Short mmCIF file of C-alpha atoms in Angstrom, two decimals:
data_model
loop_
_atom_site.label_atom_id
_atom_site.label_comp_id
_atom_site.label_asym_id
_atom_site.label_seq_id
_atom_site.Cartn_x
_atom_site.Cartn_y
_atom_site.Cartn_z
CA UNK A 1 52.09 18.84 11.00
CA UNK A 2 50.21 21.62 12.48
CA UNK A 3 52.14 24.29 10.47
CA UNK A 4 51.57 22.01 7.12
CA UNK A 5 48.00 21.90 7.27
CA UNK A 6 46.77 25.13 8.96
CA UNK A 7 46.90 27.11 5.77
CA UNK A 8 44.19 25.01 4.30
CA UNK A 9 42.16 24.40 7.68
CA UNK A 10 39.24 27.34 6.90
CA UNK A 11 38.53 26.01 3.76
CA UNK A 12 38.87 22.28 4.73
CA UNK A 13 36.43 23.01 7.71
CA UNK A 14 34.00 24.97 5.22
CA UNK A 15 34.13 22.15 3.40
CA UNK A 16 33.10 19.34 5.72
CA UNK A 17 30.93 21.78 7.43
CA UNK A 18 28.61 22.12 3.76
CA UNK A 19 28.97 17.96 3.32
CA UNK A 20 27.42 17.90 6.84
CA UNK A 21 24.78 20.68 7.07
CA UNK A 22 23.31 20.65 3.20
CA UNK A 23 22.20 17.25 3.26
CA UNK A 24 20.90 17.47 7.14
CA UNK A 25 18.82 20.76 5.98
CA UNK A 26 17.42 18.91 3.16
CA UNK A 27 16.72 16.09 5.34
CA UNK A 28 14.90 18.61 7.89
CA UNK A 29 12.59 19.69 5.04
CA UNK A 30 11.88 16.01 4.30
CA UNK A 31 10.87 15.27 7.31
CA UNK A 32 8.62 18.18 7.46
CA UNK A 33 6.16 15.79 5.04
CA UNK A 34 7.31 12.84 6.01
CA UNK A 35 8.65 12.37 9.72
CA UNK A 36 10.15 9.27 10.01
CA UNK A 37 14.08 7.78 11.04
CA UNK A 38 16.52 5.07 10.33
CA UNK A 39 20.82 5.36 11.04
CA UNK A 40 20.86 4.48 7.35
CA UNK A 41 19.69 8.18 6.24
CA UNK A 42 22.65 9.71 7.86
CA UNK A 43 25.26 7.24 6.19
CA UNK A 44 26.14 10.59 3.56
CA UNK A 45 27.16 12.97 6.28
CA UNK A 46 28.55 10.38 8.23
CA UNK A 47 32.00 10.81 7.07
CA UNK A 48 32.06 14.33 7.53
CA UNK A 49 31.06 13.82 11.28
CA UNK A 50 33.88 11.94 12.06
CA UNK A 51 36.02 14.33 10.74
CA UNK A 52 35.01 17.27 12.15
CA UNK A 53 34.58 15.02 15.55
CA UNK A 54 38.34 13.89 14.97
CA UNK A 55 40.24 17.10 14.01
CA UNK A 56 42.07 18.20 17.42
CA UNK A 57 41.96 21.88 18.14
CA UNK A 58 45.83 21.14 18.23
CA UNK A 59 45.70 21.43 14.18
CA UNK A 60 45.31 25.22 14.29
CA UNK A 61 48.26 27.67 14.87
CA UNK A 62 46.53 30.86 16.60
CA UNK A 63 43.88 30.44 19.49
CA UNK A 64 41.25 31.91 17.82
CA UNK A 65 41.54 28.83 15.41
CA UNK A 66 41.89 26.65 18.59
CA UNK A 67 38.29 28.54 19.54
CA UNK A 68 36.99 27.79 16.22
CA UNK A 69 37.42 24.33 15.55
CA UNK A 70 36.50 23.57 18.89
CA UNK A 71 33.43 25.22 18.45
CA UNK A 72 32.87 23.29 15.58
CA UNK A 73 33.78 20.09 16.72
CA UNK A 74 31.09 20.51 19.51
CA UNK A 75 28.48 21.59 17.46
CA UNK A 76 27.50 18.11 16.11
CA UNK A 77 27.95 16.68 19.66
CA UNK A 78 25.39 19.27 21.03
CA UNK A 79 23.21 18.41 17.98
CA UNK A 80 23.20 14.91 18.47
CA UNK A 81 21.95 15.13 22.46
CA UNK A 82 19.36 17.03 21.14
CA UNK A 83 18.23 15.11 18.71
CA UNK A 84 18.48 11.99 20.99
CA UNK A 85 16.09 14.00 23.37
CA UNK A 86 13.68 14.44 20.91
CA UNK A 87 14.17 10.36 19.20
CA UNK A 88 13.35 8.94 22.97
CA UNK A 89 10.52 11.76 23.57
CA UNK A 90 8.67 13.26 20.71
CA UNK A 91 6.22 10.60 19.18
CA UNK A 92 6.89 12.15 16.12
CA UNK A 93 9.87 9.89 15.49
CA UNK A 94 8.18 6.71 17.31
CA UNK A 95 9.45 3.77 15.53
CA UNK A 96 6.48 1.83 13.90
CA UNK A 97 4.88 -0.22 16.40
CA UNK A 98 6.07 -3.89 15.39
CA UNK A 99 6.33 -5.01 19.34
CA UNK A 100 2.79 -3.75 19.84
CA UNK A 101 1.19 -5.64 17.15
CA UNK A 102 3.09 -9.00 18.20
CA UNK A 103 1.60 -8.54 21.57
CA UNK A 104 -1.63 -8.05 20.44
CA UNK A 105 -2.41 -10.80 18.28
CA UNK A 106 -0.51 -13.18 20.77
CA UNK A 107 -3.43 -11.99 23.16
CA UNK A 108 -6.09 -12.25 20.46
CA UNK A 109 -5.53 -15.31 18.41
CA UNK A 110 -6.28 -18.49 18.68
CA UNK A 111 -4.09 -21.53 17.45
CA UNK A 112 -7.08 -22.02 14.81
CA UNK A 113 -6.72 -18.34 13.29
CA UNK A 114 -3.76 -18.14 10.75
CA UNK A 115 -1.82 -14.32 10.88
CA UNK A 116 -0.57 -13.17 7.71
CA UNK A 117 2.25 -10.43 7.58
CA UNK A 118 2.98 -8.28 3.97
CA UNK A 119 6.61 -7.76 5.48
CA UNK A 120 8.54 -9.64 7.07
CA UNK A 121 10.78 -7.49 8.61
CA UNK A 122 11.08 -6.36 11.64
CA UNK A 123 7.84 -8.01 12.94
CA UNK A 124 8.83 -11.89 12.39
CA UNK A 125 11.64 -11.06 15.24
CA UNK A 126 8.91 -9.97 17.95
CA UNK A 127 6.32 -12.24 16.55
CA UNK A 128 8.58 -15.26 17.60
CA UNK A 129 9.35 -13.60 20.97
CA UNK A 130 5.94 -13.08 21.68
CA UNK A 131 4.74 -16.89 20.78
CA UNK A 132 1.83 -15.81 18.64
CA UNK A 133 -0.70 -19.13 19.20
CA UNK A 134 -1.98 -18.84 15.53
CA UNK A 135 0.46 -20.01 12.61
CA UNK A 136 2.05 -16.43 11.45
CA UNK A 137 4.10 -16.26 8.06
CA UNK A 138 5.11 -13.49 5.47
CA UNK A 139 2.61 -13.54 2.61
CA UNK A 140 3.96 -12.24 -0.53
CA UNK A 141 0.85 -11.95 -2.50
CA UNK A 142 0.30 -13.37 -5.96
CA UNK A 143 -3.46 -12.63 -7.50
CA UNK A 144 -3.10 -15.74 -9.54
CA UNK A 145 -2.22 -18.16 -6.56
CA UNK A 146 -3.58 -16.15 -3.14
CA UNK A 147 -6.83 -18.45 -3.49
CA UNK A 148 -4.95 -21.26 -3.86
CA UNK A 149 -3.09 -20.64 -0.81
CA UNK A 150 -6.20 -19.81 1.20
CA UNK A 151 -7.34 -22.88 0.43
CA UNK A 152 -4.78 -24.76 1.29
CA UNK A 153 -3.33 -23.11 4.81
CA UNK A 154 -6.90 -21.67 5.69
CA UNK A 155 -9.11 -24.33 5.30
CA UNK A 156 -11.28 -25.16 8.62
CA UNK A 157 -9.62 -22.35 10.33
CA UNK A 158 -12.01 -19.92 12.08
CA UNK A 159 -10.45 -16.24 11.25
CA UNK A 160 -7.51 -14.94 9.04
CA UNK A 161 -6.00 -11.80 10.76
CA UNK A 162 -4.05 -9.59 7.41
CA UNK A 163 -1.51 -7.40 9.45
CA UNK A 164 -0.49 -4.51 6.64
CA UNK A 165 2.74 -2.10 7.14
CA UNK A 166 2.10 1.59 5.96
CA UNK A 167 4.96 1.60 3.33
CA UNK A 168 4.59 -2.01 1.68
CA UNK A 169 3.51 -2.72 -1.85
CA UNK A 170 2.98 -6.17 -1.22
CA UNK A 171 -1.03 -6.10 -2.32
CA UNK A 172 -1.95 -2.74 -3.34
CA UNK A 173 -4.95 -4.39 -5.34
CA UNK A 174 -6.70 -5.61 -2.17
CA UNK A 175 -6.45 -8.99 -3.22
CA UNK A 176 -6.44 -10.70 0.61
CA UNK A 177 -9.53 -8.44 1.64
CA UNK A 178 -11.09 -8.78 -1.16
CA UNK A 179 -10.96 -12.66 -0.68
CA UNK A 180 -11.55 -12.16 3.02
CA UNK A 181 -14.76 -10.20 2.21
CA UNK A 182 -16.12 -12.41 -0.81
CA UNK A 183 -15.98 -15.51 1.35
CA UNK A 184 -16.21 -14.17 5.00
CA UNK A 185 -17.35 -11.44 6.72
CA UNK A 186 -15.01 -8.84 8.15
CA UNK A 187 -15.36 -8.70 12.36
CA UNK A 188 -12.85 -5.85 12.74
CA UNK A 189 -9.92 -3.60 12.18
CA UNK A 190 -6.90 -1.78 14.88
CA UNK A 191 -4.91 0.89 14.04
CA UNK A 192 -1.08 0.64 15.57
CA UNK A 193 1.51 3.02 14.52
CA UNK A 194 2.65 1.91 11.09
CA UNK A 195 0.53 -0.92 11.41
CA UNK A 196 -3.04 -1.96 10.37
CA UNK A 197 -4.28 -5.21 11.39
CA UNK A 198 -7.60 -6.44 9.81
CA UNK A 199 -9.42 -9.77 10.50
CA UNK A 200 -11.99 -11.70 8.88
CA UNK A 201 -14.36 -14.40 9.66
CA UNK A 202 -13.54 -17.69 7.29
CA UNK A 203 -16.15 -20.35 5.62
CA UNK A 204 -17.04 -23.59 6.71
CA UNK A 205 -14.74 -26.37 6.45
CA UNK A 206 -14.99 -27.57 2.49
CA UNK A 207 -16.09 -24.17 0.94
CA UNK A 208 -13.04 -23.30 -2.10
CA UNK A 209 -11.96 -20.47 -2.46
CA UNK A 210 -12.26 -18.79 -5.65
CA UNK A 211 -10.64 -15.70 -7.55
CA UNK A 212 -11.70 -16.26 -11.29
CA UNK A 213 -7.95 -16.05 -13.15
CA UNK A 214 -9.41 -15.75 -16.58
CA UNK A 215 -12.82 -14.19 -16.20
CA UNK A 216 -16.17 -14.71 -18.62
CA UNK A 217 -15.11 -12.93 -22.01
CA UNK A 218 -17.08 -9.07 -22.25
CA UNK A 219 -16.37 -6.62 -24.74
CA UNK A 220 -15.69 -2.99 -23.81
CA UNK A 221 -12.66 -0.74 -25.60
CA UNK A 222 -12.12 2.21 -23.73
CA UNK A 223 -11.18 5.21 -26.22
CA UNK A 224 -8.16 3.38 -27.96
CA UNK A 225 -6.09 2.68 -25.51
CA UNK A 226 -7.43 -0.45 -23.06
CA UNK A 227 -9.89 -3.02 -23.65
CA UNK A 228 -12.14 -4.87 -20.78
CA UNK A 229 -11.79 -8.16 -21.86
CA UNK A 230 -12.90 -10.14 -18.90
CA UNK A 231 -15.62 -9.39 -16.19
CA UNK A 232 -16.73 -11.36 -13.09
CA UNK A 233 -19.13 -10.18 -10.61
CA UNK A 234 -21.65 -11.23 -8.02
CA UNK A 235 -23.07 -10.56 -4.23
CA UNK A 236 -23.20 -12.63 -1.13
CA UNK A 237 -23.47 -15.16 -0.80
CA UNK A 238 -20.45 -15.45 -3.49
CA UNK A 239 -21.06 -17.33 -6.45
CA UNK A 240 -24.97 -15.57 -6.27
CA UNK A 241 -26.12 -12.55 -8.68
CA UNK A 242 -28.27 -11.48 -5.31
CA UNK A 243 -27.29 -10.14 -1.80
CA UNK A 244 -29.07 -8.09 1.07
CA UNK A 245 -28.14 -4.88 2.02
CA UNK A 246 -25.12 -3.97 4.38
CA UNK A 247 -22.97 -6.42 2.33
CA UNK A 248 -20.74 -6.18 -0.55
CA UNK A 249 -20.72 -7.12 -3.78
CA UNK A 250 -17.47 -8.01 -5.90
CA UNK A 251 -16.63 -7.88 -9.61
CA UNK A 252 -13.17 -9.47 -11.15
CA UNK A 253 -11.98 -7.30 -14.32
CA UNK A 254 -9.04 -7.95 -16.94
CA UNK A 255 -7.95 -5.04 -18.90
CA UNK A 256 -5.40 -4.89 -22.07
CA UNK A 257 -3.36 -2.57 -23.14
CA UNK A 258 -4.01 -1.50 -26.78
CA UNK A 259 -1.23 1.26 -27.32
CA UNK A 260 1.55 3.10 -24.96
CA UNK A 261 0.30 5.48 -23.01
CA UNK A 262 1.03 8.32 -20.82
CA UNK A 263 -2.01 8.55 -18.36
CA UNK A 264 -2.29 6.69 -15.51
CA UNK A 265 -5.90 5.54 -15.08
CA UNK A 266 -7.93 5.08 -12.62
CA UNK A 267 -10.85 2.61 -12.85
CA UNK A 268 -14.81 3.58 -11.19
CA UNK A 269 -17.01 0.89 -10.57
CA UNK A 270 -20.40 1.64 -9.90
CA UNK A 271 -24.06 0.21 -8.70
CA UNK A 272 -26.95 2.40 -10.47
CA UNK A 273 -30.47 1.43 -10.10
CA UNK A 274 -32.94 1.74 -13.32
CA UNK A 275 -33.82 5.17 -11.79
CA UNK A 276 -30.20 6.78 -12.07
CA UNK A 277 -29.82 6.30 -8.63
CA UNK A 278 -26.14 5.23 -7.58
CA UNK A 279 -25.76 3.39 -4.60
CA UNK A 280 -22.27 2.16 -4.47
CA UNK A 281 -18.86 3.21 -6.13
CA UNK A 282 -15.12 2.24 -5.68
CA UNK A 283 -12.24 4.34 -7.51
CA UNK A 284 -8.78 2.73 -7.76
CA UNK A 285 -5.81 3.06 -9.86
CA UNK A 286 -5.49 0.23 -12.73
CA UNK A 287 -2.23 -1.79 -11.76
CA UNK A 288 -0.34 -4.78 -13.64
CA UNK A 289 1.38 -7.92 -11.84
CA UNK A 290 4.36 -5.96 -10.88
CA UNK A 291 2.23 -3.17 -9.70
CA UNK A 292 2.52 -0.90 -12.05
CA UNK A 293 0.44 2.32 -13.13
CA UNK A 294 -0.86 2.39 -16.64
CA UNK A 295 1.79 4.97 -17.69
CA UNK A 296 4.70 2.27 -16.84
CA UNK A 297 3.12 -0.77 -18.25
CA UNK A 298 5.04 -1.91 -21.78
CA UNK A 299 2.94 -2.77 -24.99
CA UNK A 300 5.23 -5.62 -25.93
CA UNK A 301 5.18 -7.62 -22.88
CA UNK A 302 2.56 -9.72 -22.43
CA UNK A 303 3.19 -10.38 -19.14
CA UNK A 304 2.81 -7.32 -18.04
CA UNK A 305 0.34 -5.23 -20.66
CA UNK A 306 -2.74 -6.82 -19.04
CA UNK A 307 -4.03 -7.22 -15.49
CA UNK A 308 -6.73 -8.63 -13.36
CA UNK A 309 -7.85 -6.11 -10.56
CA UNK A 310 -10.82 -6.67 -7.93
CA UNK A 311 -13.27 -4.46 -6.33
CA UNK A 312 -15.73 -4.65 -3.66
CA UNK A 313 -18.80 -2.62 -3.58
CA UNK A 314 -20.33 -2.05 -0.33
CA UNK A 315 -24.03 -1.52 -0.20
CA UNK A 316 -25.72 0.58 2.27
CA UNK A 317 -28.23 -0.86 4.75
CA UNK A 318 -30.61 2.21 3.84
CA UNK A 319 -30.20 0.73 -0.26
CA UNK A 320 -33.71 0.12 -1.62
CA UNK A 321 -34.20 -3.50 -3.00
CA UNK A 322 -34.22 -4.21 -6.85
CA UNK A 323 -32.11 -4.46 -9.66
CA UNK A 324 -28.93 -2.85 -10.07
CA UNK A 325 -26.85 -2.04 -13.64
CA UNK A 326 -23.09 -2.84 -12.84
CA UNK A 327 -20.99 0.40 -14.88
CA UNK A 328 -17.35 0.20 -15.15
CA UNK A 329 -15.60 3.65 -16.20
CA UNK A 330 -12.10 4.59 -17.23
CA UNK A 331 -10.54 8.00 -16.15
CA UNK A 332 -7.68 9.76 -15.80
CA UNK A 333 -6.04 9.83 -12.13
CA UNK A 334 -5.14 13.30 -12.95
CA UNK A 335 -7.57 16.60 -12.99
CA UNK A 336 -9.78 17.44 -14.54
CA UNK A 337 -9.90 13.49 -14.26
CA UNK A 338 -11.46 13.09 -18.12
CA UNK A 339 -12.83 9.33 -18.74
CA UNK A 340 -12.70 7.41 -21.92
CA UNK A 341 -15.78 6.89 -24.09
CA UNK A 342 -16.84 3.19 -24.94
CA UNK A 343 -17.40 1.44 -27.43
CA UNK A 344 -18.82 -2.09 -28.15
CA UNK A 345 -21.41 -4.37 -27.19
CA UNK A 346 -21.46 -3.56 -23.22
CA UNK A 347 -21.28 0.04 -23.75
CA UNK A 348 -23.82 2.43 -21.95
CA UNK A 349 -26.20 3.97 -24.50
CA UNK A 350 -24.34 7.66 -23.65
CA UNK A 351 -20.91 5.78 -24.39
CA UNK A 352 -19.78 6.54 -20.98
CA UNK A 353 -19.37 3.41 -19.25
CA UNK A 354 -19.26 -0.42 -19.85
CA UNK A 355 -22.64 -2.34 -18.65
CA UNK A 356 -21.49 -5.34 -17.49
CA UNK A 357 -24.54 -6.81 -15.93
CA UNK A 358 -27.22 -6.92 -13.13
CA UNK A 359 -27.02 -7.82 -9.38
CA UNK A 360 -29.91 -7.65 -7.32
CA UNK A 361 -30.01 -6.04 -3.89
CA UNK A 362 -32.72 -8.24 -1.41
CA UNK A 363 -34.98 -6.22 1.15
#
């Protein structure tokens, strides 16, 4: 056997040596922007491990091979202590900090908060371990039904904790804060690795929770490409077109597609006084039901060519009181960021946003 397959050993350890270290340099360069771990990124080199791991120094004929392939066969080993140094010491390449959060909110809620997770895994196994007092569940969020299940799980309950994982697209509108904000106040927010937890104050027993579905009809067509079909907006307390200053207002828009396009937009919604004067702005990317940017969403589907999205605009304390001109404008997420004239009935007189009403900020 040896004699058989030591003519082909240099090139058959060149080539598991290349399956091992190519991917494992591109990997290092990865995690250069990125550091982060799991035994699933190493499944491709894997099998070249193993082999190099497995092949005796008995396979080669001369000892210099023997000194070779041993050489090589330790390499990974000494790699691998290394790198298990590092795993154990270097927070760098801390796993995400599921235990943590579980053992906070077991010491911080109450069995009348309600904990919602946007994944479930790995946190439901330490949230059962821990024996979290408040009710604790896996939200997947739904704009068209999140009210709905506000109201019926988080009625009469005194806070709603929203814990939020780093890398989930579970509600990349804001849909839970924005609910939390609109009807509540928000008393607080911890940072844990991976991990943001966020907690809001809920209304009295009785109060329904709204998130208007199919907003008041408005007019606005942005270049040729979307229409604002649908606006809702108003302050604090929610269903008012007032609120003092330090809160938020909130606005509900629906956009439709009108034609395919390439750019992925970005939507600015902003508070001007009658003086110019802006006092509050939020910029966020226009997304459909399956979150989707603008460029991705299909003209023939009618599911998923228009979208609700919601915004919250915080005013400062320092904001003076009076009436305030609600502007929605349409841009491009990419530089030089170039926004979409309007046209129709709500348009600004200089065509460069939609109007869509007044709110009035209270001494």
């Amino acid at each position: 056997l040896p004699a058989t397959l030591s003519p082909r050993l240099p090139l058959s350890l060149a080539f598991l040596a290349a399956w091992l270290l190519v991917p494992l340099a591109a990997y290092f360069l990865v995690l250069q922007q990125r550091p982060s771990f799991e035994p699933r990124y190493l499944m491709l080199v894997t099998p070249a491990l193993f082999l190099l791991l497995g092949l005796p120094p008995a396979l080669a004929r001369t000892p210099g091979q023997q000194r070779v392939l041993a050489g090589l066969a330790a390499l990974p080993l000494v790699a691998m202590l290394a790198g298990l140094s590092s795993y154990f010491t270097d927070e760098t390449y801390f796993k995400d900090d599921s235990a943590g959060v579980a053992a906070w909110l077991a010491a911080e809620t109450t069995a009348n908060d309600i904990v919602y997770i946007d994944v479930p895994h790995p946190f439901h196994y330490y949230a059962k371990r821990m024996n979290i007092p408040a009710p604790t569940r896996y939200l997947f969020v739904d704009i068209h039904t999140a009210a709905d299940i506000l109201n019926r799980e988080a009625a009469g309950r005194d806070r709603l904790f929203w814990v939020t994982w780093w890398g989930s697209d579970t509600d990349p509108r804001g849909v839970i804060p924005f609910l939390g904000e609109k009807y509540g106040q928000q008393l607080g927010r911890r940072e844990f690795r991976g991990y943001r937890v966020d907690w809001y104050s809920l209304p009295p027993a009785g109060t329904v929770i709204r998130l208007p579905v199919d907003p008041p009809p408005v007019e606005a067509v942005f270049g040729d490409v979307f229409r604002l079909d649908g606006a809702a907006f108003g302050g604090a307390p929610a269903e008012a077109t007032t609120l003092p200053r330090g809160e938020s207002a909130w606005a509900v828009l629906h956009f439709t597609l009108l034609r395919d396009t390439e750019v992925n937009y970005r939507v600015s919604l902003r508070l001007r006084g009658e003086d110019g004067r802006l006092v509050s702005q939020v910029d966020k990317d226009l997304l459909n039901d399956r979150h989707f940017r603008t460029a991705a969403w299909p003209l023939d589907d009618p599911a998923l060519n228009q979208a609700l999205n919601v915004y919250l605009l915080p005013v400062p304390p320092d904001a003076p009181p009076g009436d305030y001109r609600l502007e929605a404008v349409l841009y491009s997420a990419e530089p030089p960021y170039p926004s979409e004239g309007v046209f129709g009935p709500y348009a600004a007189p200089d065509a460069a946003s939609a109007v869509l009403g007044k709110l009035t900020i209270l001494p």
